[in-house]
PDB file of C-alpha atoms and ligand atoms in Angstrom:
ATOM      1  CA  UNK E   1     -24.030  26.208  18.973  1.00 91.00           C
ATOM      2  CA  UNK E   2     -25.639  23.408  16.964  1.00 97.00           C
ATOM      3  CA  UNK E   3     -28.888  21.583  17.611  1.00 98.00           C
ATOM      4  CA  UNK E   4     -27.944  18.082  18.799  1.00 98.00           C
ATOM      5  CA  UNK E   5     -30.239  15.237  17.753  1.00 99.00           C
ATOM      6  CA  UNK E   6     -29.103  11.866  19.160  1.00 98.00           C
ATOM      7  CA  UNK E   7     -30.172   8.977  16.939  1.00 98.00           C
ATOM      8  CA  UNK E   8     -32.306   6.493  18.858  1.00 98.00           C
ATOM      9  CA  UNK E   9     -31.331   3.817  16.338  1.00 98.00           C
ATOM     10  CA  UNK E  10     -28.254   3.274  18.507  1.00 98.00           C
ATOM     11  CA  UNK E  11     -30.065   3.225  21.859  1.00 98.00           C
ATOM     12  CA  UNK E  12     -30.597   0.049  23.879  1.00 98.00           C
ATOM     13  CA  UNK E  13     -33.977  -1.214  22.643  1.00 97.00           C
ATOM     14  CA  UNK E  14     -34.380  -3.288  25.793  1.00 98.00           C
ATOM     15  CA  UNK E  15     -34.130  -0.050  27.779  1.00 98.00           C
ATOM     16  CA  UNK E  16     -35.818   2.528  25.594  1.00 98.00           C
ATOM     17  CA  UNK E  17     -37.425   4.458  28.446  1.00 98.00           C
ATOM     18  CA  UNK E  18     -34.129   4.696  30.306  1.00 98.00           C
ATOM     19  CA  UNK E  19     -32.385   6.051  27.217  1.00 98.00           C
ATOM     20  CA  UNK E  20     -35.193   8.511  26.475  1.00 98.00           C
ATOM     21  CA  UNK E  21     -34.937   9.833  30.042  1.00 98.00           C
ATOM     22  CA  UNK E  22     -31.173  10.147  29.636  1.00 98.00           C
ATOM     23  CA  UNK E  23     -31.721  12.337  26.553  1.00 98.00           C
ATOM     24  CA  UNK E  24     -34.412  14.330  28.406  1.00 98.00           C
ATOM     25  CA  UNK E  25     -31.920  15.132  31.159  1.00 98.00           C
ATOM     26  CA  UNK E  26     -29.055  15.879  28.735  1.00 98.00           C
ATOM     27  CA  UNK E  27     -28.258  19.014  26.743  1.00 98.00           C
ATOM     28  CA  UNK E  28     -29.587  17.396  23.543  1.00 98.00           C
ATOM     29  CA  UNK E  29     -32.237  19.395  21.698  1.00 98.00           C
ATOM     30  CA  UNK E  30     -34.068  16.778  19.641  1.00 99.00           C
ATOM     31  CA  UNK E  31     -34.656  13.033  19.392  1.00 99.00           C
ATOM     32  CA  UNK E  32     -33.658  11.654  15.973  1.00 99.00           C
ATOM     33  CA  UNK E  33     -35.883   8.734  14.991  1.00 98.00           C
ATOM     34  CA  UNK E  34     -34.915   6.545  12.014  1.00 98.00           C
ATOM     35  CA  UNK E  35     -37.749   4.664  10.358  1.00 98.00           C
ATOM     36  CA  UNK E  36     -36.616   2.098   7.752  1.00 98.00           C
ATOM     37  CA  UNK E  37     -38.831  -0.114   5.617  1.00 98.00           C
ATOM     38  CA  UNK E  38     -36.460  -2.695   4.133  1.00 98.00           C
ATOM     39  CA  UNK E  39     -37.324  -1.379   0.651  1.00 98.00           C
ATOM     40  CA  UNK E  40     -35.872   2.118   0.375  1.00 98.00           C
ATOM     41  CA  UNK E  41     -32.924   0.972   2.495  1.00 98.00           C
ATOM     42  CA  UNK E  42     -31.579  -2.547   3.086  1.00 98.00           C
ATOM     43  CA  UNK E  43     -32.587  -2.561   6.749  1.00 98.00           C
ATOM     44  CA  UNK E  44     -35.736  -2.513   8.907  1.00 98.00           C
ATOM     45  CA  UNK E  45     -35.751  -0.487  12.117  1.00 98.00           C
ATOM     46  CA  UNK E  46     -39.094   0.100  13.838  1.00 98.00           C
ATOM     47  CA  UNK E  47     -42.534   1.568  13.249  1.00 97.00           C
ATOM     48  CA  UNK E  48     -45.426   3.375  14.926  1.00 98.00           C
ATOM     49  CA  UNK E  49     -45.760   1.519  18.256  1.00 98.00           C
ATOM     50  CA  UNK E  50     -42.094   2.066  19.078  1.00 98.00           C
ATOM     51  CA  UNK E  51     -42.181   5.711  17.990  1.00 98.00           C
ATOM     52  CA  UNK E  52     -45.341   6.291  20.050  1.00 98.00           C
ATOM     53  CA  UNK E  53     -43.713   4.654  23.090  1.00 98.00           C
ATOM     54  CA  UNK E  54     -40.676   6.927  22.735  1.00 98.00           C
ATOM     55  CA  UNK E  55     -42.887  10.004  22.257  1.00 98.00           C
ATOM     56  CA  UNK E  56     -44.770   9.180  25.445  1.00 98.00           C
ATOM     57  CA  UNK E  57     -41.638   9.755  27.528  1.00 98.00           C
ATOM     58  CA  UNK E  58     -39.747  12.233  25.339  1.00 98.00           C
ATOM     59  CA  UNK E  59     -39.803  15.857  26.458  1.00 98.00           C
ATOM     60  CA  UNK E  60     -38.012  17.236  23.395  1.00 98.00           C
ATOM     61  CA  UNK E  61     -38.688  17.687  19.697  1.00 98.00           C
ATOM     62  CA  UNK E  62     -39.214  14.427  17.789  1.00 99.00           C
ATOM     63  CA  UNK E  63     -37.141  14.631  14.613  1.00 99.00           C
ATOM     64  CA  UNK E  64     -38.388  11.750  12.466  1.00 99.00           C
ATOM     65  CA  UNK E  65     -36.304  10.609   9.470  1.00 99.00           C
ATOM     66  CA  UNK E  66     -38.277   8.393   7.108  1.00 99.00           C
ATOM     67  CA  UNK E  67     -36.279   5.989   4.978  1.00 99.00           C
ATOM     68  CA  UNK E  68     -39.387   4.518   3.396  1.00 98.00           C
ATOM     69  CA  UNK E  69     -41.112   4.429   0.016  1.00 98.00           C
ATOM     70  CA  UNK E  70     -44.639   5.856  -0.321  1.00 97.00           C
ATOM     71  CA  UNK E  71     -44.462   8.098   2.760  1.00 98.00           C
ATOM     72  CA  UNK E  72     -47.682   9.956   1.799  1.00 98.00           C
ATOM     73  CA  UNK E  73     -49.955   7.215   3.069  1.00 97.00           C
ATOM     74  CA  UNK E  74     -48.432   7.348   6.565  1.00 98.00           C
ATOM     75  CA  UNK E  75     -48.097  11.109   7.156  1.00 98.00           C
ATOM     76  CA  UNK E  76     -51.139  11.394   9.430  1.00 98.00           C
ATOM     77  CA  UNK E  77     -50.071   8.300  11.383  1.00 98.00           C
ATOM     78  CA  UNK E  78     -46.634   9.796  12.061  1.00 98.00           C
ATOM     79  CA  UNK E  79     -48.261  12.941  13.395  1.00 98.00           C
ATOM     80  CA  UNK E  80     -50.363  10.785  15.731  1.00 98.00           C
ATOM     81  CA  UNK E  81     -47.277   8.906  16.897  1.00 98.00           C
ATOM     82  CA  UNK E  82     -45.674  12.185  17.995  1.00 98.00           C
ATOM     83  CA  UNK E  83     -43.534  13.490  15.108  1.00 98.00           C
ATOM     84  CA  UNK E  84     -42.745  17.221  15.151  1.00 98.00           C
ATOM     85  CA  UNK E  85     -40.341  17.294  12.194  1.00 99.00           C
ATOM     86  CA  UNK E  86     -41.072  14.800   9.421  1.00 99.00           C
ATOM     87  CA  UNK E  87     -38.252  14.308   6.924  1.00 99.00           C
ATOM     88  CA  UNK E  88     -38.722  12.344   3.709  1.00 99.00           C
ATOM     89  CA  UNK E  89     -36.110  11.315   1.156  1.00 99.00           C
ATOM     90  CA  UNK E  90     -36.001  13.164  -2.137  1.00 98.00           C
ATOM     91  CA  UNK E  91     -35.151   9.824  -3.792  1.00 98.00           C
ATOM     92  CA  UNK E  92     -38.328   8.174  -2.435  1.00 98.00           C
ATOM     93  CA  UNK E  93     -40.835  10.835  -3.519  1.00 98.00           C
ATOM     94  CA  UNK E  94     -42.016  11.138  -7.115  1.00 97.00           C
ATOM     95  CA  UNK E  95     -44.382  13.970  -6.210  1.00 98.00           C
ATOM     96  CA  UNK E  96     -42.259  15.659  -3.582  1.00 98.00           C
ATOM     97  CA  UNK E  97     -44.207  18.924  -3.634  1.00 98.00           C
ATOM     98  CA  UNK E  98     -47.422  17.064  -2.816  1.00 98.00           C
ATOM     99  CA  UNK E  99     -45.757  15.119  -0.001  1.00 98.00           C
ATOM    100  CA  UNK E 100     -44.446  18.362   1.497  1.00 98.00           C
ATOM    101  CA  UNK E 101     -47.896  19.973   1.423  1.00 98.00           C
ATOM    102  CA  UNK E 102     -49.375  16.894   3.116  1.00 98.00           C
ATOM    103  CA  UNK E 103     -46.851  17.107   5.960  1.00 98.00           C
ATOM    104  CA  UNK E 104     -47.524  20.819   6.426  1.00 98.00           C
ATOM    105  CA  UNK E 105     -51.275  20.255   6.384  1.00 98.00           C
ATOM    106  CA  UNK E 106     -50.842  17.854   9.310  1.00 98.00           C
ATOM    107  CA  UNK E 107     -49.157  20.665  11.258  1.00 98.00           C
ATOM    108  CA  UNK E 108     -45.616  19.270  11.210  1.00 98.00           C
ATOM    109  CA  UNK E 109     -42.351  20.883  10.183  1.00 99.00           C
ATOM    110  CA  UNK E 110     -41.078  19.401   6.949  1.00 99.00           C
ATOM    111  CA  UNK E 111     -37.633  18.177   5.957  1.00 99.00           C
ATOM    112  CA  UNK E 112     -36.139  16.643   2.819  1.00 99.00           C
ATOM    113  CA  UNK E 113     -33.154  14.296   3.001  1.00 99.00           C
ATOM    114  CA  UNK E 114     -30.577  13.853   0.242  1.00 99.00           C
ATOM    115  CA  UNK E 115     -28.484  10.730  -0.242  1.00 99.00           C
ATOM    116  CA  UNK E 116     -24.736  11.307  -0.631  1.00 98.00           C
ATOM    117  CA  UNK E 117     -24.899  11.056  -4.440  1.00 98.00           C
ATOM    118  CA  UNK E 118     -27.897  13.359  -4.881  1.00 98.00           C
ATOM    119  CA  UNK E 119     -26.932  16.881  -5.950  1.00 98.00           C
ATOM    120  CA  UNK E 120     -28.210  19.966  -4.140  1.00 98.00           C
ATOM    121  CA  UNK E 121     -29.536  21.326  -7.433  1.00 98.00           C
ATOM    122  CA  UNK E 122     -32.638  19.095  -7.125  1.00 98.00           C
ATOM    123  CA  UNK E 123     -33.752  21.359  -4.266  1.00 98.00           C
ATOM    124  CA  UNK E 124     -33.499  24.606  -6.240  1.00 96.00           C
ATOM    125  CA  UNK E 125     -37.267  25.088  -6.701  1.00 97.00           C
ATOM    126  CA  UNK E 126     -38.491  23.457  -3.510  1.00 98.00           C
ATOM    127  CA  UNK E 127     -36.085  25.004  -0.980  1.00 98.00           C
ATOM    128  CA  UNK E 128     -38.386  27.905   0.049  1.00 98.00           C
ATOM    129  CA  UNK E 129     -40.994  25.312   1.127  1.00 98.00           C
ATOM    130  CA  UNK E 130     -38.673  23.507   3.523  1.00 98.00           C
ATOM    131  CA  UNK E 131     -38.041  23.886   7.246  1.00 98.00           C
ATOM    132  CA  UNK E 132     -35.050  21.558   7.071  1.00 98.00           C
ATOM    133  CA  UNK E 133     -32.686  19.828   4.660  1.00 99.00           C
ATOM    134  CA  UNK E 134     -31.047  16.647   5.885  1.00 99.00           C
ATOM    135  CA  UNK E 135     -27.688  15.991   4.268  1.00 99.00           C
ATOM    136  CA  UNK E 136     -26.808  12.298   4.507  1.00 99.00           C
ATOM    137  CA  UNK E 137     -23.108  11.939   5.220  1.00 99.00           C
ATOM    138  CA  UNK E 138     -23.319   8.122   4.932  1.00 98.00           C
ATOM    139  CA  UNK E 139     -25.522   5.912   2.767  1.00 98.00           C
ATOM    140  CA  UNK E 140     -28.725   5.532   4.786  1.00 98.00           C
ATOM    141  CA  UNK E 141     -29.592   2.222   6.411  1.00 98.00           C
ATOM    142  CA  UNK E 142     -27.186   1.648   9.264  1.00 98.00           C
ATOM    143  CA  UNK E 143     -25.549   3.361  12.196  1.00 98.00           C
ATOM    144  CA  UNK E 144     -21.812   3.310  12.752  1.00 98.00           C
ATOM    145  CA  UNK E 145     -20.652   3.942   9.173  1.00 98.00           C
ATOM    146  CA  UNK E 146     -17.709   6.030   8.030  1.00 98.00           C
ATOM    147  CA  UNK E 147     -18.284   9.725   7.395  1.00 98.00           C
ATOM    148  CA  UNK E 148     -18.173  10.770   3.722  1.00 98.00           C
ATOM    149  CA  UNK E 149     -15.852  13.779   3.616  1.00 98.00           C
ATOM    150  CA  UNK E 150     -17.458  15.416   0.576  1.00 98.00           C
ATOM    151  CA  UNK E 151     -20.460  16.161   2.820  1.00 98.00           C
ATOM    152  CA  UNK E 152     -18.673  19.135   4.374  1.00 98.00           C
ATOM    153  CA  UNK E 153     -18.412  20.928   1.023  1.00 98.00           C
ATOM    154  CA  UNK E 154     -22.031  20.005   0.292  1.00 98.00           C
ATOM    155  CA  UNK E 155     -23.131  21.673   3.534  1.00 99.00           C
ATOM    156  CA  UNK E 156     -21.169  24.832   2.702  1.00 98.00           C
ATOM    157  CA  UNK E 157     -22.754  24.941  -0.758  1.00 98.00           C
ATOM    158  CA  UNK E 158     -26.246  24.457   0.666  1.00 98.00           C
ATOM    159  CA  UNK E 159     -25.611  27.179   3.226  1.00 98.00           C
ATOM    160  CA  UNK E 160     -24.826  29.656   0.464  1.00 98.00           C
ATOM    161  CA  UNK E 161     -27.987  28.632  -1.440  1.00 98.00           C
ATOM    162  CA  UNK E 162     -30.052  29.287   1.708  1.00 98.00           C
ATOM    163  CA  UNK E 163     -28.344  32.616   2.422  1.00 98.00           C
ATOM    164  CA  UNK E 164     -28.687  33.720  -1.236  1.00 98.00           C
ATOM    165  CA  UNK E 165     -32.435  33.082  -1.086  1.00 97.00           C
ATOM    166  CA  UNK E 166     -32.710  34.732   2.328  1.00 98.00           C
ATOM    167  CA  UNK E 167     -34.329  31.624   3.850  1.00 98.00           C
ATOM    168  CA  UNK E 168     -34.387  30.205   7.366  1.00 98.00           C
ATOM    169  CA  UNK E 169     -34.133  26.536   6.325  1.00 98.00           C
ATOM    170  CA  UNK E 170     -32.107  24.475   8.800  1.00 99.00           C
ATOM    171  CA  UNK E 171     -29.272  22.236   7.633  1.00 99.00           C
ATOM    172  CA  UNK E 172     -29.074  18.915   9.481  1.00 99.00           C
ATOM    173  CA  UNK E 173     -26.353  16.329   8.894  1.00 99.00           C
ATOM    174  CA  UNK E 174     -26.688  12.607   9.580  1.00 99.00           C
ATOM    175  CA  UNK E 175     -24.059   9.850   9.587  1.00 98.00           C
ATOM    176  CA  UNK E 176     -20.608   9.415  11.044  1.00 98.00           C
ATOM    177  CA  UNK E 177     -20.844  12.524  13.197  1.00 98.00           C
ATOM    178  CA  UNK E 178     -18.316  12.810  16.022  1.00 98.00           C
ATOM    179  CA  UNK E 179     -16.419  15.720  17.593  1.00 98.00           C
ATOM    180  CA  UNK E 180     -14.008  15.969  14.667  1.00 98.00           C
ATOM    181  CA  UNK E 181     -16.491  15.694  11.762  1.00 98.00           C
ATOM    182  CA  UNK E 182     -19.063  17.676  13.768  1.00 98.00           C
ATOM    183  CA  UNK E 183     -16.680  20.621  14.182  1.00 98.00           C
ATOM    184  CA  UNK E 184     -16.048  20.718  10.425  1.00 98.00           C
ATOM    185  CA  UNK E 185     -19.769  20.535   9.674  1.00 98.00           C
ATOM    186  CA  UNK E 186     -20.684  23.358  12.056  1.00 98.00           C
ATOM    187  CA  UNK E 187     -17.945  25.509  10.537  1.00 98.00           C
ATOM    188  CA  UNK E 188     -19.401  24.798   7.078  1.00 98.00           C
ATOM    189  CA  UNK E 189     -22.867  25.943   8.196  1.00 98.00           C
ATOM    190  CA  UNK E 190     -24.655  22.932   9.703  1.00 98.00           C
ATOM    191  CA  UNK E 191     -27.401  23.901  12.175  1.00 98.00           C
ATOM    192  CA  UNK E 192     -28.222  20.431  13.500  1.00 98.00           C
ATOM    193  CA  UNK E 193     -26.096  17.328  14.036  1.00 98.00           C
ATOM    194  CA  UNK E 194     -27.410  13.776  14.313  1.00 99.00           C
ATOM    195  CA  UNK E 195     -25.198  11.355  16.222  1.00 98.00           C
ATOM    196  CA  UNK E 196     -25.980   7.725  16.970  1.00 98.00           C
ATOM    197  CA  UNK E 197     -23.105   5.381  17.669  1.00 98.00           C
ATOM    198  CA  UNK E 198     -20.830   8.219  18.808  1.00 98.00           C
ATOM    199  CA  UNK E 199     -23.295   9.100  21.582  1.00 98.00           C
ATOM    200  CA  UNK E 200     -24.642   5.697  22.607  1.00 98.00           C
ATOM    201  CA  UNK E 201     -21.335   3.894  22.131  1.00 98.00           C
ATOM    202  CA  UNK E 202     -19.544   6.270  24.468  1.00 98.00           C
ATOM    203  CA  UNK E 203     -18.963   5.642  28.137  1.00 98.00           C
ATOM    204  CA  UNK E 204     -20.967   8.656  29.213  1.00 98.00           C
ATOM    205  CA  UNK E 205     -23.577   9.529  26.553  1.00 98.00           C
ATOM    206  CA  UNK E 206     -24.837  12.645  28.360  1.00 98.00           C
ATOM    207  CA  UNK E 207     -21.306  13.999  28.554  1.00 98.00           C
ATOM    208  CA  UNK E 208     -20.700  13.183  24.873  1.00 98.00           C
ATOM    209  CA  UNK E 209     -23.861  15.129  24.012  1.00 98.00           C
ATOM    210  CA  UNK E 210     -22.588  18.069  26.081  1.00 98.00           C
ATOM    211  CA  UNK E 211     -19.298  17.980  24.158  1.00 98.00           C
ATOM    212  CA  UNK E 212     -21.115  17.971  20.805  1.00 98.00           C
ATOM    213  CA  UNK E 213     -23.267  20.829  22.059  1.00 98.00           C
ATOM    214  CA  UNK E 214     -20.162  22.957  22.567  1.00 96.00           C
ATOM    215  CA  UNK E 215     -19.155  22.749  18.869  1.00 93.00           C
TER     216      UNK E 215
HETATM  217  C1  DX5 D 301     -28.538   6.048   9.057  1.00 76.84           C
HETATM  218  C2  DX5 D 301     -29.408   6.833   9.991  1.00 76.84           C
HETATM  219  C3  DX5 D 301     -28.662   7.579  11.027  1.00 76.84           C
HETATM  220  C4  DX5 D 301     -27.846   6.718  11.971  1.00 76.84           C
HETATM  221  C5  DX5 D 301     -26.612   7.503  12.260  1.00 76.84           C
HETATM  222  O1  DX5 D 301     -29.288   5.590   8.003  1.00 76.84           O
HETATM  223  O2  DX5 D 301     -30.166   7.789   9.258  1.00 76.84           O
HETATM  224  O3  DX5 D 301     -29.496   8.473  11.753  1.00 76.84           O
HETATM  225  O4  DX5 D 301     -28.493   6.391  13.152  1.00 76.84           O
HETATM  226  O5  DX5 D 301     -25.744   6.718  12.964  1.00 76.84           O
HETATM  227  P1  DX5 D 301     -24.230   7.128  13.251  1.00 76.84           P
HETATM  228  O6  DX5 D 301     -24.260   8.458  13.974  1.00 76.84           O
HETATM  229  O7  DX5 D 301     -23.733   6.002  14.084  1.00 76.84           O
HETATM  230  O8  DX5 D 301     -23.534   7.247  11.903  1.00 76.84           O
HETATM  231 ZN1   ZN D 302     -31.244   9.388  10.391  1.00 76.84          ZN
END
């Protein structure tokens, strides 16, 4: 049974509280929060006030995915706004080890995200430091994109790296997740699934979450 982390990027921003309550009452495990800066990715989502407003009503783990450059300067602010997991992009961090220590020092769980083209080998040395690896199965920046099939093999490969090192690092996958791609990902070793448009674009989001939860 995978951890289900609905992406709030696809919620109705005019009804954030309603959608947060829907997730609270559903079988979802986490809230996935996408922060975009218009520099690392060609899109801007939302920042601290919106995250803090969501956190105020959310009764589950806040899984924050930063698609921003220079995350170090905002780590403490994300903690204040309610983040439990803070995931940064490998591609955005020159001194990744330092960034990871900063996140841990603030008392948060730490994740590193990899773009579709970034090989797993870049994590070789840092893997034991991580609570989570986020495999991007689309190019980050937008919801509703097509799943990149090579991600399934990437998850399986990462799973064997984690098992070989006897680690407890979670594998999360983000982008184009639905019941079909989700089933393949769980089989390959994914522990957590992010789903945005598949959940919020469905007629009954809570039921869609329950179906994903059964994978
Ligand atoms: C994309 C974001 C995702 C996005 C996923 O850059 O990181 O979390 O919301 O959306 P779907 O599930 O619609 O592909
Ligand atoms: Zn995301």
